[in-house]
Structures are given as C-alpha cells and as structure tokens.
XYZ file of C-alpha atoms in Angstrom:
641
model
C 108.969 131.277 69.587
C 107.285 130.840 73.022
C 104.893 133.727 72.405
C 103.651 132.138 69.156
C 103.120 128.734 70.861
C 101.261 130.378 73.675
C 99.026 132.236 71.214
C 98.241 128.922 69.517
C 97.044 127.584 72.868
C 94.768 130.542 73.336
C 94.908 129.860 77.091
C 95.331 131.997 80.122
C 98.196 130.279 81.875
C 100.118 131.398 85.006
C 103.726 132.383 84.517
C 106.101 129.502 84.432
C 103.292 126.923 83.949
C 104.049 126.163 80.275
C 106.150 123.076 79.464
C 108.123 123.179 76.228
C 108.475 119.355 76.133
C 104.675 119.010 75.914
C 104.017 121.294 72.934
C 103.175 118.536 70.450
C 100.750 116.837 72.879
C 98.897 120.066 73.810
C 98.247 121.564 70.276
C 94.498 121.946 69.890
C 92.413 121.815 66.726
C 90.839 124.981 65.419
C 87.226 125.879 66.214
C 86.210 124.992 62.668
C 87.514 121.479 63.134
C 85.584 121.140 66.325
C 82.118 121.705 64.727
C 80.482 118.348 64.416
C 77.420 118.030 62.188
C 75.618 116.020 64.774
C 76.786 117.683 68.031
C 78.814 120.753 68.498
C 81.782 120.195 70.776
C 85.171 118.521 71.396
C 87.223 116.957 74.094
C 90.742 118.341 74.177
C 92.504 116.490 77.021
C 92.173 113.435 79.146
C 93.737 112.132 82.348
C 93.128 109.350 84.747
C 92.404 109.553 88.489
C 93.172 106.122 89.693
C 92.049 103.064 87.779
C 88.360 103.764 87.531
C 87.942 107.387 86.680
C 88.684 109.458 83.575
C 88.862 113.251 83.685
C 88.226 115.166 80.498
C 88.264 118.795 79.522
C 86.764 120.386 76.359
C 83.534 121.999 75.258
C 80.165 121.051 73.863
C 76.686 122.499 73.587
C 73.471 120.728 74.014
C 69.893 122.102 73.592
C 68.389 123.695 76.697
C 66.817 121.137 79.022
C 68.877 118.226 77.683
C 71.572 116.431 79.685
C 74.330 114.654 77.729
C 75.147 111.073 78.567
C 78.454 109.280 78.227
C 78.945 105.783 76.915
C 81.669 103.168 76.367
C 81.203 101.332 73.089
C 83.069 98.053 72.933
C 82.359 94.658 71.244
C 78.887 95.839 70.204
C 78.092 96.757 73.787
C 76.922 100.158 74.889
C 77.850 100.762 78.529
C 76.433 103.892 80.128
C 79.097 105.710 82.277
C 78.331 107.651 85.384
C 79.417 111.225 85.192
C 79.963 114.404 87.141
C 80.025 117.554 85.006
C 80.806 121.217 85.553
C 80.761 124.312 83.282
C 83.347 126.985 83.200
C 84.273 129.983 80.977
C 86.609 129.509 77.990
C 88.106 132.436 76.093
C 88.095 130.622 72.826
C 84.341 130.048 73.151
C 83.551 133.599 74.189
C 81.968 134.365 70.840
C 79.045 132.181 71.782
C 78.428 134.429 74.741
C 77.643 131.358 76.795
C 79.589 129.338 79.374
C 80.060 126.104 77.477
C 83.485 124.969 78.677
C 83.076 121.529 80.237
C 85.064 119.377 82.649
C 83.733 115.919 83.050
C 84.662 113.141 85.423
C 83.641 109.692 84.232
C 83.477 106.502 86.240
C 85.218 104.676 83.425
C 86.972 101.261 83.424
C 90.506 100.867 82.015
C 89.008 99.399 78.890
C 88.788 102.870 77.287
C 92.450 102.523 76.343
C 91.629 99.292 74.391
C 91.964 99.805 70.651
C 88.487 98.294 70.113
C 86.689 100.763 72.377
C 85.225 104.208 71.782
C 83.919 107.021 74.018
C 80.533 108.482 72.984
C 78.832 111.642 74.171
C 75.091 111.531 73.387
C 72.467 114.253 73.489
C 69.094 113.197 72.111
C 69.737 111.735 68.683
C 73.112 113.572 68.312
C 76.429 112.271 69.374
C 80.195 112.843 69.458
C 82.543 109.906 69.223
C 86.216 109.544 70.157
C 88.168 106.407 69.446
C 90.805 104.844 71.689
C 93.611 106.076 69.490
C 92.575 109.673 69.911
C 92.059 109.223 73.678
C 95.458 107.716 74.067
C 97.076 110.516 72.100
C 95.378 113.255 74.177
C 95.838 111.653 77.595
C 98.182 113.612 79.804
C 99.598 113.078 83.287
C 97.618 114.727 85.991
C 100.235 117.447 86.310
C 100.164 118.204 82.610
C 96.382 118.227 82.548
C 96.179 120.695 85.442
C 98.809 122.824 83.674
C 96.870 123.351 80.469
C 93.241 123.455 81.732
C 92.381 127.101 82.251
C 90.439 127.752 85.493
C 91.520 131.349 86.180
C 88.615 132.444 88.326
C 88.150 131.266 91.970
C 84.556 130.270 91.394
C 85.462 127.765 88.689
C 88.242 126.313 90.836
C 85.885 125.830 93.760
C 83.289 124.209 91.474
C 85.901 121.849 90.093
C 87.042 120.594 93.513
C 83.443 120.448 94.736
C 82.769 118.050 91.765
C 85.744 115.951 92.696
C 84.739 115.897 96.333
C 81.277 114.575 95.487
C 82.747 111.891 93.362
C 85.437 111.034 95.901
C 82.859 110.232 98.525
C 81.898 107.135 96.511
C 85.437 106.046 95.483
C 86.373 102.470 96.426
C 88.666 102.216 99.426
C 91.387 100.486 97.408
C 91.499 103.391 94.886
C 91.576 106.232 97.411
C 95.371 106.304 97.626
C 95.663 107.026 93.884
C 92.912 109.580 94.094
C 94.773 111.339 96.927
C 97.979 111.648 94.858
C 96.093 112.928 91.850
C 94.081 115.356 93.918
C 97.161 116.777 95.579
C 98.761 117.337 92.153
C 95.650 119.056 90.790
C 95.385 121.284 93.889
C 99.105 122.091 93.874
C 98.744 123.359 90.253
C 95.519 125.263 90.615
C 96.223 126.567 94.183
C 99.931 127.103 94.588
C 100.865 126.937 98.272
C 101.809 130.325 99.803
C 105.351 130.828 100.886
C 106.141 129.460 104.343
C 107.140 132.163 106.811
C 109.952 131.063 109.164
C 109.809 132.346 112.760
C 112.998 133.908 114.187
C 113.740 135.255 117.742
C 113.507 138.782 116.439
C 110.093 138.220 114.796
C 107.296 140.244 116.337
C 104.764 137.554 115.497
C 104.623 133.955 114.623
C 102.480 130.901 114.087
C 103.749 127.328 114.339
C 101.685 124.203 113.892
C 103.675 121.441 115.577
C 101.212 118.615 115.254
C 98.182 117.954 113.032
C 96.231 114.909 114.195
C 93.986 113.191 111.693
C 91.350 111.852 114.103
C 89.253 110.532 111.209
C 88.541 111.511 107.563
C 86.825 114.788 108.588
C 88.110 115.556 112.090
C 91.455 117.091 113.103
C 93.282 118.526 116.056
C 95.906 121.217 115.489
C 98.564 121.790 118.209
C 101.134 124.546 118.281
C 101.694 128.123 119.328
C 100.784 131.665 118.261
C 102.405 134.912 119.201
C 101.851 138.481 118.234
C 103.555 141.090 120.410
C 101.817 144.191 118.972
C 98.354 143.291 117.798
C 95.597 140.846 118.563
C 95.189 137.817 116.431
C 91.866 138.070 114.528
C 91.919 135.036 112.252
C 93.550 131.592 112.141
C 92.494 129.633 109.123
C 93.440 126.129 108.038
C 93.498 125.346 104.296
C 93.274 121.627 103.469
C 95.191 119.986 100.595
C 91.935 120.132 98.619
C 91.146 123.754 99.258
C 88.715 123.495 102.142
C 89.080 126.372 104.593
C 88.125 126.408 108.213
C 88.497 129.174 110.756
C 89.865 127.469 113.901
C 90.167 130.629 116.054
C 86.773 130.193 117.734
C 87.744 126.614 118.712
C 91.224 127.377 120.046
C 92.136 126.651 123.665
C 95.191 128.406 124.943
C 97.837 127.145 127.379
C 101.220 128.254 128.738
C 104.342 127.693 126.687
C 107.400 128.744 128.761
C 109.695 127.423 126.024
C 108.185 129.789 123.479
C 108.497 132.734 125.894
C 112.159 131.824 126.447
C 112.752 131.589 122.651
C 111.615 135.218 122.271
C 113.704 136.389 125.252
C 110.786 136.767 127.619
C 111.566 135.996 131.244
C 108.641 134.365 133.017
C 108.567 131.277 135.247
C 105.087 130.374 134.003
C 105.301 131.593 130.326
C 102.586 133.381 128.449
C 99.628 131.440 126.976
C 101.158 131.120 123.517
C 100.328 127.422 123.217
C 97.092 126.418 121.468
C 95.159 123.394 120.449
C 91.962 123.217 118.472
C 89.527 120.491 117.357
C 87.792 121.191 114.045
C 85.930 119.283 111.319
C 85.460 119.536 107.602
C 82.086 119.074 105.759
C 83.582 116.378 103.443
C 86.178 113.628 103.850
C 89.584 114.413 102.482
C 91.152 112.211 99.849
C 94.667 113.479 100.560
C 95.342 114.634 104.084
C 98.920 115.941 103.782
C 99.658 119.413 102.512
C 97.801 121.619 104.949
C 98.540 125.316 105.170
C 97.613 127.623 108.076
C 97.150 131.390 107.927
C 97.133 133.834 110.880
C 96.021 137.449 110.576
C 96.253 140.192 113.254
C 94.210 143.334 113.824
C 96.466 145.372 111.489
C 95.628 143.031 108.527
C 99.062 141.448 108.441
C 98.891 137.819 107.299
C 101.377 135.048 107.679
C 101.338 131.505 106.231
C 102.897 128.355 107.590
C 102.982 124.791 106.304
C 101.696 122.064 108.708
C 103.699 118.861 109.265
C 102.445 115.595 107.971
C 99.147 114.512 109.432
C 99.387 111.921 112.265
C 96.849 109.247 111.691
C 97.955 106.286 113.839
C 95.582 105.833 116.783
C 98.281 105.164 119.463
C 100.179 108.334 118.425
C 96.996 110.417 118.413
C 96.049 109.057 121.850
C 99.458 109.862 123.195
C 99.344 113.429 121.835
C 95.937 114.028 123.397
C 97.083 112.781 126.783
C 100.076 115.131 126.552
C 97.638 118.070 126.239
C 96.309 117.236 129.763
C 99.729 117.995 131.153
C 99.633 121.584 129.834
C 98.629 124.414 132.118
C 95.488 125.408 130.161
C 93.786 128.767 130.650
C 90.488 126.956 130.823
C 90.958 123.283 131.544
C 87.226 122.526 131.315
C 87.117 123.983 127.865
C 90.161 121.932 126.876
C 88.441 118.764 128.052
C 85.049 119.591 126.573
C 85.975 121.220 123.266
C 89.188 119.322 122.299
C 89.843 116.229 124.390
C 86.289 114.797 124.439
C 85.337 115.003 120.767
C 88.838 113.930 119.584
C 89.144 111.105 122.115
C 85.662 109.762 121.368
C 86.389 109.534 117.650
C 89.902 108.201 118.212
C 88.706 105.482 120.593
C 85.883 104.483 118.207
C 88.204 104.305 115.268
C 90.763 102.376 117.241
C 88.183 99.822 118.176
C 86.986 99.430 114.626
C 90.600 98.965 113.372
C 91.538 96.208 115.793
C 91.483 92.710 114.345
C 92.216 89.244 115.691
C 95.684 88.224 114.601
C 95.312 84.656 115.801
C 93.197 82.533 118.098
C 95.134 79.507 119.461
C 93.907 76.792 121.777
C 96.181 74.821 124.168
C 94.658 71.666 125.615
C 91.026 70.477 125.415
C 88.582 73.287 125.904
C 85.035 72.228 127.096
C 82.468 72.497 124.307
C 79.791 74.022 126.561
C 81.607 75.666 129.492
C 79.506 77.309 132.224
C 82.069 80.157 132.474
C 84.446 81.959 130.129
C 87.276 83.714 132.009
C 88.505 86.722 130.100
C 92.002 87.921 131.017
C 93.393 90.924 129.039
C 97.188 91.058 128.775
C 99.110 94.230 128.088
C 102.922 93.828 128.273
C 102.952 91.858 131.511
C 102.707 88.353 130.051
C 104.778 87.071 132.991
C 101.629 87.101 135.078
C 100.229 84.216 133.017
C 102.466 81.675 134.689
C 101.601 82.952 138.192
C 97.867 82.520 137.399
C 98.272 79.103 135.787
C 100.259 77.872 138.753
C 97.423 78.766 141.072
C 94.741 77.487 138.708
C 96.467 74.154 138.262
C 94.956 72.536 141.468
C 91.443 73.787 140.828
C 89.280 71.353 138.770
C 86.620 74.021 138.192
C 89.073 76.052 136.046
C 89.662 73.012 133.828
C 85.887 72.839 133.234
C 85.822 76.560 132.198
C 87.036 78.406 129.146
C 90.174 80.379 130.074
C 90.922 83.062 127.445
C 93.947 85.333 127.445
C 93.616 88.405 125.165
C 97.004 89.729 124.168
C 96.634 93.510 123.672
C 100.318 94.212 122.939
C 101.006 92.758 119.451
C 104.742 93.252 119.809
C 104.683 90.396 122.317
C 102.866 87.894 120.036
C 105.911 85.821 119.027
C 107.290 85.633 122.566
C 103.903 84.728 124.128
C 102.880 82.137 121.538
C 106.311 80.491 121.808
C 106.066 80.231 125.617
C 102.423 79.186 125.814
C 102.930 75.484 124.766
C 105.566 75.115 127.489
C 103.200 76.648 130.108
C 100.459 74.204 129.106
C 102.795 71.262 129.316
C 103.933 72.343 132.742
C 100.569 73.212 134.402
C 98.131 71.253 132.250
C 95.487 73.998 132.469
C 93.689 74.367 129.093
C 93.535 77.904 127.729
C 93.089 80.017 124.597
C 95.152 82.952 123.353
C 93.434 85.625 121.259
C 96.172 87.864 119.867
C 95.110 91.329 118.643
C 96.885 92.930 115.698
C 97.092 96.281 117.487
C 96.589 97.751 120.912
C 92.927 98.447 121.527
C 92.791 98.981 125.274
C 91.023 97.190 128.147
C 87.492 97.528 126.918
C 88.232 96.506 123.374
C 90.139 93.414 124.480
C 87.309 92.289 126.703
C 84.615 93.047 124.120
C 86.357 91.122 121.372
C 86.796 88.092 123.697
C 83.225 88.271 124.844
C 82.010 87.898 121.212
C 84.083 84.709 120.866
C 83.396 83.292 124.283
C 81.373 80.112 124.591
C 80.498 80.291 128.311
C 77.030 81.257 129.651
C 78.712 83.432 132.187
C 81.659 85.804 131.707
C 84.265 86.429 134.394
C 86.259 89.551 133.743
C 89.619 88.940 135.434
C 92.759 91.019 135.639
C 96.050 89.275 135.019
C 97.350 90.421 138.442
C 94.532 88.613 140.308
C 95.195 85.136 141.735
C 93.066 82.939 144.028
C 93.718 82.335 147.711
C 92.188 78.860 147.806
C 90.666 76.560 145.164
C 86.896 76.354 144.703
C 86.435 80.105 144.517
C 84.967 80.096 140.993
C 82.290 77.530 141.852
C 81.264 79.564 144.878
C 81.154 82.732 142.816
C 78.951 81.079 140.185
C 76.579 79.789 142.863
C 76.277 83.240 144.373
C 75.448 84.725 140.978
C 72.803 82.123 140.220
C 71.315 82.735 143.634
C 70.627 86.405 142.899
C 66.940 87.075 142.167
C 67.628 89.381 139.205
C 71.401 89.046 138.623
C 73.371 92.052 137.288
C 77.026 91.838 138.380
C 78.759 90.060 141.217
C 82.261 90.505 142.563
C 84.270 88.930 145.419
C 86.523 90.327 148.124
C 90.036 91.283 146.877
C 92.947 91.571 149.216
C 96.561 92.720 149.059
C 99.426 90.220 149.595
C 99.623 91.389 153.220
C 96.023 90.452 153.861
C 94.609 93.976 153.966
C 91.530 94.955 151.981
C 91.744 96.180 148.405
C 88.145 95.715 147.260
C 84.889 95.283 149.189
C 82.634 97.070 146.704
C 82.980 100.580 145.391
C 81.272 103.901 146.009
C 81.777 107.406 144.583
C 83.294 110.478 146.219
C 84.220 113.968 145.022
C 87.801 114.748 144.064
C 89.853 117.122 146.180
C 88.849 120.098 144.039
C 85.179 119.047 144.256
C 84.760 118.844 140.458
C 84.704 115.193 139.640
C 83.355 111.911 140.984
C 86.093 109.378 141.736
C 85.763 105.631 142.397
C 86.566 104.687 145.986
C 86.777 101.237 147.599
C 84.987 100.555 150.843
C 87.312 99.933 153.812
C 90.422 99.888 151.600
C 93.578 99.160 153.563
C 91.757 97.819 156.594
C 92.101 94.243 157.900
C 90.277 91.760 155.769
C 88.305 90.588 158.812
C 86.810 94.055 159.379
C 83.131 93.431 160.069
C 81.799 95.905 157.565
C 83.757 94.269 154.733
C 82.304 90.788 155.520
C 78.646 91.485 154.875
C 77.160 90.404 151.542
C 75.280 93.385 150.126
C 74.363 95.481 147.075
C 76.841 98.282 146.339
C 76.951 101.176 143.918
C 79.678 99.487 141.845
C 82.319 96.683 141.834
C 85.694 96.441 140.254
C 86.296 94.885 136.852
C 89.357 93.165 138.243
C 87.127 90.208 139.059
C 83.520 90.644 137.941
C 80.974 87.960 137.008
C 78.123 88.770 134.589
C 75.829 86.885 132.202
C 77.280 86.697 128.708
C 73.936 87.650 127.170
C 73.525 90.574 129.578
C 77.017 91.790 128.887
C 76.392 91.815 125.211
C 72.888 93.366 125.554
C 74.205 96.383 127.437
C 77.003 96.835 124.883
C 79.918 95.480 126.902
C 82.515 97.849 128.332
C 82.291 101.384 127.002
C 85.175 102.100 124.624
C 85.278 105.871 125.316
C 87.627 105.507 128.285
C 91.285 105.568 127.370
C 93.236 102.368 128.116
C 91.594 101.326 131.380
C 89.866 102.991 134.294
C 86.143 103.632 135.101
C 84.876 101.096 132.544
C 83.812 98.849 135.369
C 81.817 101.465 137.331
C 80.332 102.701 134.032
C 79.104 99.124 133.344
C 77.679 98.900 136.869
C 75.888 102.155 136.497
C 74.295 100.953 133.204
C 73.105 97.787 134.994
C 71.660 99.841 137.852
C 69.848 102.019 135.288
C 68.040 98.773 134.203
C 67.050 98.044 137.773
C 69.608 95.232 138.129
C 71.658 94.864 141.306
C 75.396 95.062 141.620
C 76.466 92.816 144.493
C 79.519 92.228 146.647
C 80.206 88.662 147.977
C 82.796 88.649 150.800
C 83.091 84.942 151.520
C 85.282 84.570 148.375
C 88.763 86.047 148.457
C 91.423 86.557 145.829
C 94.737 88.383 145.842
C 95.006 91.541 143.715
C 98.317 93.268 143.112
C 96.331 96.298 141.811
C 97.623 98.489 139.012
C 100.268 95.978 137.903
C 98.297 94.709 134.844
C 99.371 97.817 132.920
C 102.081 100.407 133.746
C 101.186 102.977 136.398
C 102.670 105.993 134.516
C 100.181 105.339 131.745
C 97.335 104.924 134.281
C 98.231 108.259 135.909
C 97.992 110.019 132.506
C 94.630 108.518 131.601
C 93.040 108.892 135.077
C 92.256 112.592 134.786
C 90.477 112.364 131.459
C 88.597 109.171 132.369
C 87.480 110.638 135.677
C 86.176 113.766 133.926
C 84.391 111.647 131.247
C 82.830 109.402 133.902
C 81.482 112.404 135.728
C 80.220 113.972 132.519
C 78.261 110.852 131.674
C 76.966 109.911 135.167
C 76.941 113.003 137.373
C 73.191 113.106 138.023
C 72.931 109.347 138.692
C 75.921 109.321 141.003
C 74.623 112.344 142.875
C 71.365 110.527 143.426
C 73.163 107.401 144.647
C 75.543 109.209 146.990
C 73.168 112.004 148.108
C 74.285 115.538 148.660
C 76.265 114.804 151.844
C 79.616 113.269 150.867
C 80.182 112.162 154.461
C 77.584 109.420 153.906
C 79.707 107.689 151.210
C 81.225 105.152 153.576
C 77.696 104.182 154.769
C 76.281 103.343 151.349
C 75.307 99.690 151.192
C 76.380 99.097 154.782
C-alpha cells in the first residue's frame, strides 16, 4: 500500500519522512489537470511563516523575460503582494527539460484565509487563480510542508534558505519569533542534524562546546575544548540552525584546561592547551539562534559532530563569561584580548546600552526649575550610601538649589530603594530625583542616561561613596570652573577618612610588565597638607569620582565611553578626549571631600574588569599618553607640578 501511495506522490522523499496520516491532504492533481488555458502551472501546497508571510510550492511557466506577479483579490480590490521566488528541479516536470519548479514566499496578510479572497498569479495578460477554499484545503503545517517538498540537491536547499534569509532581514520585530520557530522546523527537515558524539575518558579525540554566546544577531563567541591525541586538528566548523557554515579554526585562541587533562588521565600541574575560545560572525542575521552544530576534523580525515548548548543572549551573562576568559592561562593573551575579548565586549557593551531603559523617574521634594548644577550619582547595590550623603548635604543650602539625581543601576533594588526614599526625604529635607534603570547598564550608561535628563547647566559626576568635609564646597567648585579661561573638566582634592590623600589629579604610568598604561594618583597616601598636592594646576586627568563639566560639552564629546566594562578608565578616557580638543583638565586643591574609594561597587568585580579596561585604555590612547608622559617614566610624578 505504501509503495502505491508514494508512487502517486511522484516525489523523492528521504526514508521515514512520509506521514500516513497526511495522505489525503497531500494527494496532487495530475499534470493534465494542472494545464491552465491562460497560464500553465499549479500551486500544490501552502504554509504560513508567522502572521504576515505565505510559503507556496508548485510549478508554473512564464514566457522568457517576463516576471510573474502575485495579487490578493478581495472586495473588488487588487492588492499586489511582495514576493521572493526560487526555481528548483521537479521530477514530474522533467519532460519539459526545464527547471520550472517554484517555491514562492509572499508577504501576505491573514486575509487570504477569508472565504471572499483569492490569490492570483499574473504574467502579462494570463493568470492563475486560487480561491480561499482551495488554499485552506492545501495549507499544511510547516513540518508537513517541509516533508513533502522535494529539495534533494544541496544547491536547491541553499537557494531556498538564501531566499528565506533575504526576506527575514525585513521581517517585523514582533514576527521574528514565529519566523524562528518555522525556520528551525524547515531546516530540521531539510538538513537533519548529525548524530552527537559523546566524549568518554577512553576517546582519543573530542570536541566540546560548553558555551555559545550570542553577542548580537550576527556575532558569536564559542567557548569549550578540543583534544586529539594522535593527529592535528585541521578544521573546526560551526553550522548555524539555518545552515550557515563558518570555519572558526583560524579565529581560535587556546588556553590551558587542567580539568580536561585530568579527565583523560594526563598528569600535568598546568594542563595542556585544550581550552579554546573564538569570536566569529555570520554574513546575515539569524532568525533562530538555537540548534547549532559543530564539526571537528583531524589530519586523517576523521570527523566528529557535537551539538552546542542553547545560545546565551543576556548581556550580563555574556559579560560575565567574557570576564571569566581573562582568568584563563592563554597561550597568547594579547591575541585573546584583541581577537576575542575586544570585538565581543564592544558589541556586548553597545547592545547593553541600547537595551537599557528608564523604569521610573521619581522626584522627592521641590526640584529647582533652572538649577545651575545637576549632581549625578550612580548607585549599584550600595544604596545605603544615599543616607550618608544626604546627611552631609542637609546643612548645605547650595545642594538644595541644585538638582540631585540618583541613578539606580541595580534593578533588583528598585522596590527597596523607592520605599525608603520618601522616608529619607522626610528626615533630611534634601530634594532629589531617582532614575531607576530596568537593567544593569554600568557606570557610563547610568551617567549618560542621567545627563540626557539633567536640567543643570553644569554636571557634577559624583560617586555614592564621596561625602563633603564642609559645606560650601559645591559653590567653590562652580566658581573655579567658571573662572577657567576655556573650561574642560575640574576636580577637587579627595582624601581618605584618615586625612591622607586619595586624589590630587591623575597621571599615567606603565604596568609592572611594561605593557599597559595605568592610571595613577599624584601623591596618593601622603598627608593632605603635602605642598605638591596643594597647588592648583592642569593635570593629565582627574577622577570621575567628583568631576565638574559643562552639560553641553559633556554631551558634545559623547559622554562617558561605554566600551569599558562596569567602571574604570572612563574618567581618564573623557579627560583625554577633552585634551584632544585643546581643553584643560584642572585640579583644584582648596576644596576637599572624603572618598572611600572602590566602595561604590564591589571590589571583586572591579578586579576582574581592571585588566580588560586597562588594556582597552592603552589600545585607544597609547600614542597620546606616551606624548603626555614622555619616554622617561621617572618623570611621571613631575607632570603638572
């Protein structure tokens, strides 16, 4: 019975692909029935990709040089439908000795299922018409459609997914999820995934992809390990859910994996360089990201396939995974930073900034309509610092005349902070605003978002762990800024709670290994009365813990650069951009504030981000810093003195 039905289909189907419960739906008319007096052809099957696209398979012939058009006829209206069309061989049309099989994707509204509508294919004065009843009868699920459409040769399958890819680039964002599910079903039918090869301790070779990070729609980072004990690996290829292939071997950076060596019974304190990571991109965005397969091949031609885990797309998780890479003992750490960390982190940070939105913007107390200064205070976790600041601000009338803005960058604390804020205002009577972000964006994002909403003519970037020594400090700082001939940035003296110096301006010095420029503070740890720390002067940079700048200038230079992870070096980067414009960066020592330093966000996180941020800062500013500091590092302490 099955052989007869299959013969009626006249299709080339892979074994096991025929569904007995779909026989009635799939029976096709004979070739004689498909000859239309006006236009030769027929549409056999339909399926929907999301709500706005109809996929059809059939055949038709049009005169050479003509292009058919597709129309929706409804209520005396003729609506032209956008189409993407491909040709492919069909065995039942082989007598024509031409490739006239057609698969068409139409940008078609749901109205085609309405009983009053018709689908029309027009070529010149000839046309084919299909009413809604026929379309409904021949409409299959995506899985059924992929099962009966014959695309036996690789070239046709590639052309089919290329057509879908071109259309997917213009799919509405709200319809992409449905497209992704349909695409995965189509690809799963036409490209069955190879069998996953499990790795055992007695395996001579193995490939494991532990993480696949979806940096954006076209960029990915693969992290895992590769081992081949008898032959060199010659190819490592990733196959996307949509059939895109990319050879990641040239991009791979290796690092030690003692745990893998131990798994295979190798005894080494360091472990062989089995670990790998690779940043790679695709030419087109993916609609469905999950379902990746990776293939490894060695010099003997032996190939193994593994299935990748679900793609990680959340920005905080991607950022965490990238920082973990810096803790690996890489064979070439510079290559790791340049080839993997930098492109992945740049895209991750940019995407993270785009995705951050303001959850709420709440005012407590009367905020001045035209304040001279907007004080921007990012908060990450440590919301307990707010009360310490407000207690010190309470006796300073200049603060009440300014716009005090707290930017909450840890959304998990929104409920707690917004419930405590009214009590803090009632207690200290210092007006303030709270801008709550819906996700963590980092130091630069928090400041940049607040700067766009700030009303003050000047912006004071202030850390939550900075508190004044005496009142009147803000008025003096503003006066100092206005007294600069061409103001760039201005910062005061910052001291520790024991009275020793934390900040008296910053300079740059090489790291212990001589590779990178680090930020250093003049006279740090010395007595605050040290003569060199009490001279007002221009300096290479100042700290963003307390930095005054014009709001218009801040916006004009682009605010704080979002490339740095979490917080570090954004302040010196801003100062270097101001210096590039010929604007001074100045230190004013007659104003002092306490700075707890490093308490505004957890130090373990800062330690992990420092290495990458230091490398990036050097990469961006090496020539300029070298010119500022000169070639003799011993002169660093004399700069600006």
